Short mmCIF file of N, CA and C in Angstrom, two decimals:
data_model
loop_
_atom_site.label_atom_id
_atom_site.label_comp_id
_atom_site.label_asym_id
_atom_site.label_seq_id
_atom_site.Cartn_x
_atom_site.Cartn_y
_atom_site.Cartn_z
N MET A 1 -4.10 -4.30 -16.32
CA MET A 1 -5.34 -3.94 -16.81
C MET A 1 -5.65 -4.74 -18.09
N PRO A 2 -6.90 -5.27 -18.09
CA PRO A 2 -7.26 -6.10 -19.25
C PRO A 2 -7.33 -5.28 -20.60
N PRO A 3 -7.21 -5.94 -21.77
CA PRO A 3 -7.35 -5.23 -22.94
C PRO A 3 -8.77 -4.57 -23.11
N ASN A 4 -8.84 -3.50 -23.71
CA ASN A 4 -10.06 -2.78 -23.90
C ASN A 4 -10.72 -2.29 -22.59
N TYR A 5 -9.99 -2.27 -21.51
CA TYR A 5 -10.59 -1.81 -20.25
C TYR A 5 -11.07 -0.40 -20.32
N LEU A 6 -10.14 0.48 -20.86
CA LEU A 6 -10.53 1.94 -20.92
C LEU A 6 -11.75 2.11 -21.86
N ASP A 7 -11.79 1.51 -23.02
CA ASP A 7 -12.87 1.59 -23.97
C ASP A 7 -14.21 1.12 -23.31
N ASN A 8 -14.11 0.03 -22.57
CA ASN A 8 -15.29 -0.58 -22.01
C ASN A 8 -15.82 0.15 -20.86
N HIS A 9 -14.95 1.01 -20.21
CA HIS A 9 -15.39 1.79 -19.04
C HIS A 9 -15.36 3.26 -19.22
N ALA A 10 -15.37 3.65 -20.43
CA ALA A 10 -15.35 5.16 -20.71
C ALA A 10 -16.53 5.85 -20.22
N TYR A 11 -17.66 5.04 -20.14
CA TYR A 11 -18.91 5.70 -19.58
C TYR A 11 -18.91 6.09 -18.17
N ARG A 12 -17.88 5.61 -17.41
CA ARG A 12 -17.73 5.96 -16.10
C ARG A 12 -16.77 7.15 -15.90
N MET A 13 -15.98 7.48 -16.89
CA MET A 13 -14.96 8.46 -16.76
C MET A 13 -15.51 9.92 -16.88
N GLN A 14 -14.82 10.77 -16.07
CA GLN A 14 -15.22 12.18 -16.14
C GLN A 14 -13.99 13.00 -16.69
N ALA A 15 -14.38 14.02 -17.33
CA ALA A 15 -13.31 14.96 -17.84
C ALA A 15 -12.63 15.64 -16.65
N PRO A 16 -11.40 15.87 -16.70
CA PRO A 16 -10.66 16.49 -15.62
C PRO A 16 -11.04 18.03 -15.52
N LEU A 17 -10.98 18.60 -14.33
CA LEU A 17 -11.25 20.03 -14.20
C LEU A 17 -9.91 20.75 -13.89
N SER A 18 -9.69 21.79 -14.64
CA SER A 18 -8.57 22.62 -14.35
C SER A 18 -8.83 23.33 -12.95
N PRO A 19 -7.89 23.86 -12.36
CA PRO A 19 -8.05 24.65 -11.06
C PRO A 19 -9.00 25.82 -11.27
N GLU A 20 -8.91 26.49 -12.38
CA GLU A 20 -9.72 27.61 -12.72
C GLU A 20 -11.14 27.14 -12.93
N ASN A 21 -11.46 26.08 -13.63
CA ASN A 21 -12.77 25.51 -13.80
C ASN A 21 -13.40 25.00 -12.46
N ARG A 22 -12.54 24.36 -11.64
CA ARG A 22 -13.08 23.90 -10.32
C ARG A 22 -13.45 25.05 -9.55
N ALA A 23 -12.70 26.17 -9.53
CA ALA A 23 -12.97 27.36 -8.64
C ALA A 23 -14.35 27.98 -9.20
N ARG A 24 -14.52 28.07 -10.57
CA ARG A 24 -15.74 28.63 -11.04
C ARG A 24 -16.94 27.68 -10.70
N GLY A 25 -16.64 26.39 -10.81
CA GLY A 25 -17.66 25.38 -10.41
C GLY A 25 -18.03 25.48 -8.93
N GLU A 26 -17.09 25.73 -8.05
CA GLU A 26 -17.36 25.90 -6.61
C GLU A 26 -18.18 27.10 -6.37
N ALA A 27 -17.87 28.20 -7.13
CA ALA A 27 -18.70 29.44 -6.92
C ALA A 27 -20.11 29.14 -7.42
N SER A 28 -20.29 28.48 -8.53
CA SER A 28 -21.66 28.17 -8.96
C SER A 28 -22.33 27.19 -7.92
N ALA A 29 -21.65 26.27 -7.36
CA ALA A 29 -22.22 25.36 -6.44
C ALA A 29 -22.71 26.13 -5.19
N GLU A 30 -22.00 27.14 -4.84
CA GLU A 30 -22.55 27.90 -3.69
C GLU A 30 -23.86 28.64 -3.98
N LEU A 31 -24.00 29.18 -5.17
CA LEU A 31 -25.28 29.70 -5.64
C LEU A 31 -26.43 28.61 -5.67
N VAL A 32 -26.07 27.47 -6.26
CA VAL A 32 -27.04 26.33 -6.34
C VAL A 32 -27.39 26.01 -4.83
N ARG A 33 -26.49 25.87 -3.99
CA ARG A 33 -26.72 25.43 -2.62
C ARG A 33 -27.70 26.40 -1.97
N LYS A 34 -27.51 27.70 -2.08
CA LYS A 34 -28.39 28.73 -1.54
C LYS A 34 -29.74 28.59 -2.01
N GLU A 35 -29.94 28.54 -3.33
CA GLU A 35 -31.20 28.42 -3.97
C GLU A 35 -31.97 27.07 -3.57
N LEU A 36 -31.24 26.00 -3.52
CA LEU A 36 -31.91 24.79 -3.13
C LEU A 36 -32.20 24.70 -1.68
N GLU A 37 -31.51 25.47 -0.84
CA GLU A 37 -31.81 25.34 0.57
C GLU A 37 -33.13 26.14 0.73
N LYS A 38 -33.39 27.06 -0.01
CA LYS A 38 -34.72 27.77 0.04
C LYS A 38 -35.88 26.73 -0.26
N VAL A 39 -35.66 25.83 -1.21
CA VAL A 39 -36.56 24.81 -1.60
C VAL A 39 -36.77 23.90 -0.42
N ARG A 40 -35.71 23.49 0.22
CA ARG A 40 -35.90 22.61 1.43
C ARG A 40 -36.66 23.31 2.54
N GLU A 41 -36.44 24.61 2.69
CA GLU A 41 -37.08 25.29 3.78
C GLU A 41 -38.61 25.44 3.51
N GLU A 42 -38.92 25.52 2.22
CA GLU A 42 -40.32 25.70 1.87
C GLU A 42 -41.09 24.30 1.91
N GLY A 43 -40.24 23.20 1.89
CA GLY A 43 -40.81 21.89 1.99
C GLY A 43 -41.31 21.24 0.79
N ASP A 44 -41.42 21.70 -0.37
CA ASP A 44 -41.77 21.14 -1.55
C ASP A 44 -40.55 20.64 -2.30
N LEU A 45 -40.33 19.45 -2.28
CA LEU A 45 -39.09 18.86 -2.79
C LEU A 45 -39.30 18.15 -4.16
N GLY A 46 -40.44 18.44 -4.87
CA GLY A 46 -40.72 17.83 -6.19
C GLY A 46 -39.70 18.24 -7.25
N ASP A 47 -39.58 17.51 -8.24
CA ASP A 47 -38.69 17.74 -9.29
C ASP A 47 -38.94 19.14 -10.04
N GLU A 48 -40.21 19.39 -10.11
CA GLU A 48 -40.64 20.58 -10.73
C GLU A 48 -40.10 21.90 -9.94
N ARG A 49 -40.23 21.74 -8.68
CA ARG A 49 -39.76 22.79 -7.73
C ARG A 49 -38.24 22.94 -7.86
N ILE A 50 -37.49 21.82 -7.84
CA ILE A 50 -36.03 21.85 -8.02
C ILE A 50 -35.65 22.54 -9.35
N THR A 51 -36.35 22.10 -10.33
CA THR A 51 -36.01 22.66 -11.72
C THR A 51 -36.28 24.09 -11.78
N ALA A 52 -37.40 24.57 -11.19
CA ALA A 52 -37.69 26.03 -11.11
C ALA A 52 -36.62 26.76 -10.34
N ALA A 53 -36.10 26.21 -9.26
CA ALA A 53 -35.03 26.92 -8.54
C ALA A 53 -33.80 27.02 -9.32
N LEU A 54 -33.43 26.03 -10.06
CA LEU A 54 -32.29 26.10 -11.00
C LEU A 54 -32.51 27.04 -12.12
N ASP A 55 -33.84 27.13 -12.60
CA ASP A 55 -34.16 28.06 -13.63
C ASP A 55 -33.97 29.60 -13.13
N ARG A 56 -34.29 29.81 -11.88
CA ARG A 56 -34.11 31.11 -11.33
C ARG A 56 -32.66 31.65 -11.34
N LEU A 57 -31.78 30.62 -11.36
CA LEU A 57 -30.29 30.90 -11.46
C LEU A 57 -29.83 31.07 -12.97
N GLY A 58 -30.80 30.91 -13.84
CA GLY A 58 -30.44 30.97 -15.21
C GLY A 58 -30.00 29.67 -15.84
N CYS A 59 -30.26 28.53 -15.12
CA CYS A 59 -29.85 27.27 -15.63
C CYS A 59 -31.06 26.60 -16.31
N GLY A 60 -31.04 26.40 -17.59
CA GLY A 60 -32.06 25.81 -18.27
C GLY A 60 -31.60 24.63 -19.09
N GLU A 61 -32.37 24.17 -20.07
CA GLU A 61 -32.08 23.06 -20.89
C GLU A 61 -30.74 23.15 -21.58
N GLU A 62 -30.31 24.37 -21.97
CA GLU A 62 -29.07 24.58 -22.65
C GLU A 62 -27.87 24.26 -21.73
N HIS A 63 -28.17 24.13 -20.37
CA HIS A 63 -27.13 23.84 -19.40
C HIS A 63 -27.20 22.37 -18.97
N GLY A 64 -27.91 21.59 -19.69
CA GLY A 64 -28.05 20.15 -19.31
C GLY A 64 -28.64 19.89 -18.02
N VAL A 65 -29.60 20.76 -17.59
CA VAL A 65 -30.25 20.59 -16.29
C VAL A 65 -30.99 19.23 -16.39
N HIS A 66 -30.84 18.46 -15.30
CA HIS A 66 -31.54 17.17 -15.19
C HIS A 66 -32.01 17.07 -13.67
N THR A 67 -33.26 16.74 -13.50
CA THR A 67 -33.72 16.45 -12.12
C THR A 67 -34.44 15.20 -12.16
N GLY A 68 -34.53 14.53 -11.01
CA GLY A 68 -35.25 13.30 -10.89
C GLY A 68 -35.12 12.65 -9.49
N HIS A 69 -36.18 12.45 -8.83
CA HIS A 69 -36.27 11.83 -7.46
C HIS A 69 -35.30 12.54 -6.48
N GLY A 70 -35.30 13.84 -6.45
CA GLY A 70 -34.36 14.64 -5.53
C GLY A 70 -32.99 14.79 -6.11
N PHE A 71 -32.68 14.15 -7.16
CA PHE A 71 -31.32 14.36 -7.71
C PHE A 71 -31.42 15.53 -8.68
N TYR A 72 -30.37 16.26 -8.84
CA TYR A 72 -30.20 17.32 -9.81
C TYR A 72 -28.79 17.40 -10.32
N SER A 73 -28.65 17.94 -11.56
CA SER A 73 -27.39 18.15 -12.12
C SER A 73 -27.52 19.35 -13.11
N VAL A 74 -26.45 20.10 -13.25
CA VAL A 74 -26.36 21.22 -14.18
C VAL A 74 -24.99 21.39 -14.58
N TYR A 75 -24.77 21.71 -15.93
CA TYR A 75 -23.56 21.98 -16.47
C TYR A 75 -23.35 23.51 -16.62
N THR A 76 -22.27 24.06 -15.97
CA THR A 76 -22.17 25.52 -16.00
C THR A 76 -21.34 26.01 -17.20
N GLY A 77 -20.75 25.04 -17.96
CA GLY A 77 -19.90 25.39 -19.06
C GLY A 77 -18.41 25.18 -18.68
N ASP A 78 -18.25 25.16 -17.30
CA ASP A 78 -16.94 25.09 -16.75
C ASP A 78 -16.75 23.64 -15.99
N ALA A 79 -17.95 23.37 -15.28
CA ALA A 79 -17.98 22.20 -14.40
C ALA A 79 -19.39 21.72 -14.31
N CYS A 80 -19.52 20.57 -13.73
CA CYS A 80 -20.90 20.03 -13.30
C CYS A 80 -21.12 20.28 -11.85
N VAL A 81 -22.29 20.72 -11.52
CA VAL A 81 -22.77 20.79 -10.18
C VAL A 81 -23.91 19.73 -9.92
N SER A 82 -23.79 18.82 -9.18
CA SER A 82 -24.77 17.71 -9.01
C SER A 82 -24.96 17.48 -7.49
N GLY A 83 -26.12 16.89 -7.23
CA GLY A 83 -26.35 16.44 -5.82
C GLY A 83 -27.69 15.98 -5.66
N ASN A 84 -28.13 15.93 -4.42
CA ASN A 84 -29.43 15.41 -3.96
C ASN A 84 -30.08 16.40 -2.98
N VAL A 85 -31.36 16.47 -3.06
CA VAL A 85 -32.14 17.40 -2.23
C VAL A 85 -33.17 16.46 -1.47
N SER A 86 -33.16 16.44 -0.15
CA SER A 86 -34.19 15.78 0.56
C SER A 86 -34.53 16.49 1.82
N GLU A 87 -35.52 16.00 2.59
CA GLU A 87 -35.79 16.73 3.86
C GLU A 87 -34.62 16.70 4.84
N ASP A 88 -33.84 15.69 4.69
CA ASP A 88 -32.85 15.46 5.71
C ASP A 88 -31.47 16.23 5.32
N GLU A 89 -31.22 16.32 4.06
CA GLU A 89 -29.92 16.86 3.58
C GLU A 89 -30.02 17.47 2.23
N LEU A 90 -28.99 18.30 1.92
CA LEU A 90 -28.73 18.85 0.67
C LEU A 90 -27.34 18.62 0.37
N THR A 91 -27.11 17.86 -0.74
CA THR A 91 -25.62 17.70 -1.22
C THR A 91 -25.33 18.33 -2.39
N VAL A 92 -24.16 18.83 -2.54
CA VAL A 92 -23.64 19.64 -3.74
C VAL A 92 -22.19 19.09 -4.10
N ARG A 93 -22.00 18.66 -5.20
CA ARG A 93 -20.76 18.17 -5.65
C ARG A 93 -20.31 18.79 -7.01
N VAL A 94 -19.11 19.24 -7.09
CA VAL A 94 -18.55 19.77 -8.27
C VAL A 94 -17.66 18.69 -8.94
N HIS A 95 -17.91 18.45 -10.25
CA HIS A 95 -17.10 17.38 -10.90
C HIS A 95 -17.03 17.78 -12.41
N GLY A 96 -16.24 17.02 -13.11
CA GLY A 96 -16.16 17.14 -14.54
C GLY A 96 -17.26 16.44 -15.25
N ARG A 97 -17.49 16.80 -16.46
CA ARG A 97 -18.64 16.14 -17.16
C ARG A 97 -18.28 14.69 -17.52
N TYR A 98 -19.22 13.90 -17.77
CA TYR A 98 -19.02 12.47 -18.12
C TYR A 98 -18.66 12.34 -19.58
N ILE A 99 -17.74 11.47 -19.87
CA ILE A 99 -17.25 11.30 -21.23
C ILE A 99 -18.42 10.75 -21.99
N GLU A 100 -19.16 9.74 -21.49
CA GLU A 100 -20.35 9.14 -22.09
C GLU A 100 -21.50 9.20 -21.03
N PRO A 101 -22.22 10.40 -20.96
CA PRO A 101 -23.19 10.50 -19.99
C PRO A 101 -24.45 9.63 -20.18
N GLN A 102 -25.29 9.55 -19.27
CA GLN A 102 -26.64 8.84 -19.51
C GLN A 102 -27.36 9.50 -20.59
N PRO A 103 -27.78 8.79 -21.57
CA PRO A 103 -28.44 9.42 -22.83
C PRO A 103 -29.72 10.11 -22.25
N GLY A 104 -29.97 11.33 -22.80
CA GLY A 104 -31.09 12.08 -22.46
C GLY A 104 -31.17 12.83 -21.17
N THR A 105 -29.99 12.97 -20.54
CA THR A 105 -29.90 13.58 -19.31
C THR A 105 -29.00 14.74 -19.16
N GLY A 106 -28.13 15.05 -20.13
CA GLY A 106 -27.12 16.12 -19.95
C GLY A 106 -25.85 15.53 -19.67
N PRO A 107 -24.82 16.34 -19.64
CA PRO A 107 -23.44 15.88 -19.58
C PRO A 107 -23.01 15.44 -18.13
N CYS A 108 -23.89 15.67 -17.15
CA CYS A 108 -23.41 15.58 -15.82
C CYS A 108 -23.99 14.37 -15.05
N VAL A 109 -24.69 13.54 -15.77
CA VAL A 109 -25.26 12.24 -15.13
C VAL A 109 -24.47 11.09 -15.54
N ARG A 110 -24.02 10.30 -14.56
CA ARG A 110 -23.22 9.07 -14.95
C ARG A 110 -24.03 8.05 -15.68
N ASN A 111 -23.61 7.49 -16.75
CA ASN A 111 -24.28 6.51 -17.52
C ASN A 111 -24.43 5.24 -16.70
N GLN A 112 -25.67 4.70 -16.71
CA GLN A 112 -25.98 3.54 -15.95
C GLN A 112 -25.60 2.26 -16.62
N GLY A 113 -25.26 2.36 -17.85
CA GLY A 113 -24.95 1.13 -18.67
C GLY A 113 -23.50 1.11 -19.08
N GLY A 114 -23.25 0.86 -20.21
CA GLY A 114 -22.00 0.77 -20.81
C GLY A 114 -22.15 0.37 -22.20
N HIS A 115 -21.07 -0.29 -22.72
CA HIS A 115 -21.27 -0.87 -24.11
C HIS A 115 -20.54 -2.12 -24.08
#
């Protein structure tokens, strides 16, 4: 591994999840999936609608909610729940928060840059 590799790639790294945090994240992910499935069934896939669905679950700005172009992410305090909503599919992924997340998006969005 080249010198400074870890420093230069920290923006790609995620915090590890303990088994307990993963289990809590999976439980939250199931709630998110059910709520976003309703959004898909109604057919309005706009960011405002996705944000409103997450808000109904009690997920607001303090949870690092971020939506954009069908992508969503929320930090439960234990884990990140992120994915995409489209006419064709709904994805839900549980993962650790990013060490250096994308600025202005909350802890669950991978940084597109680096340093």
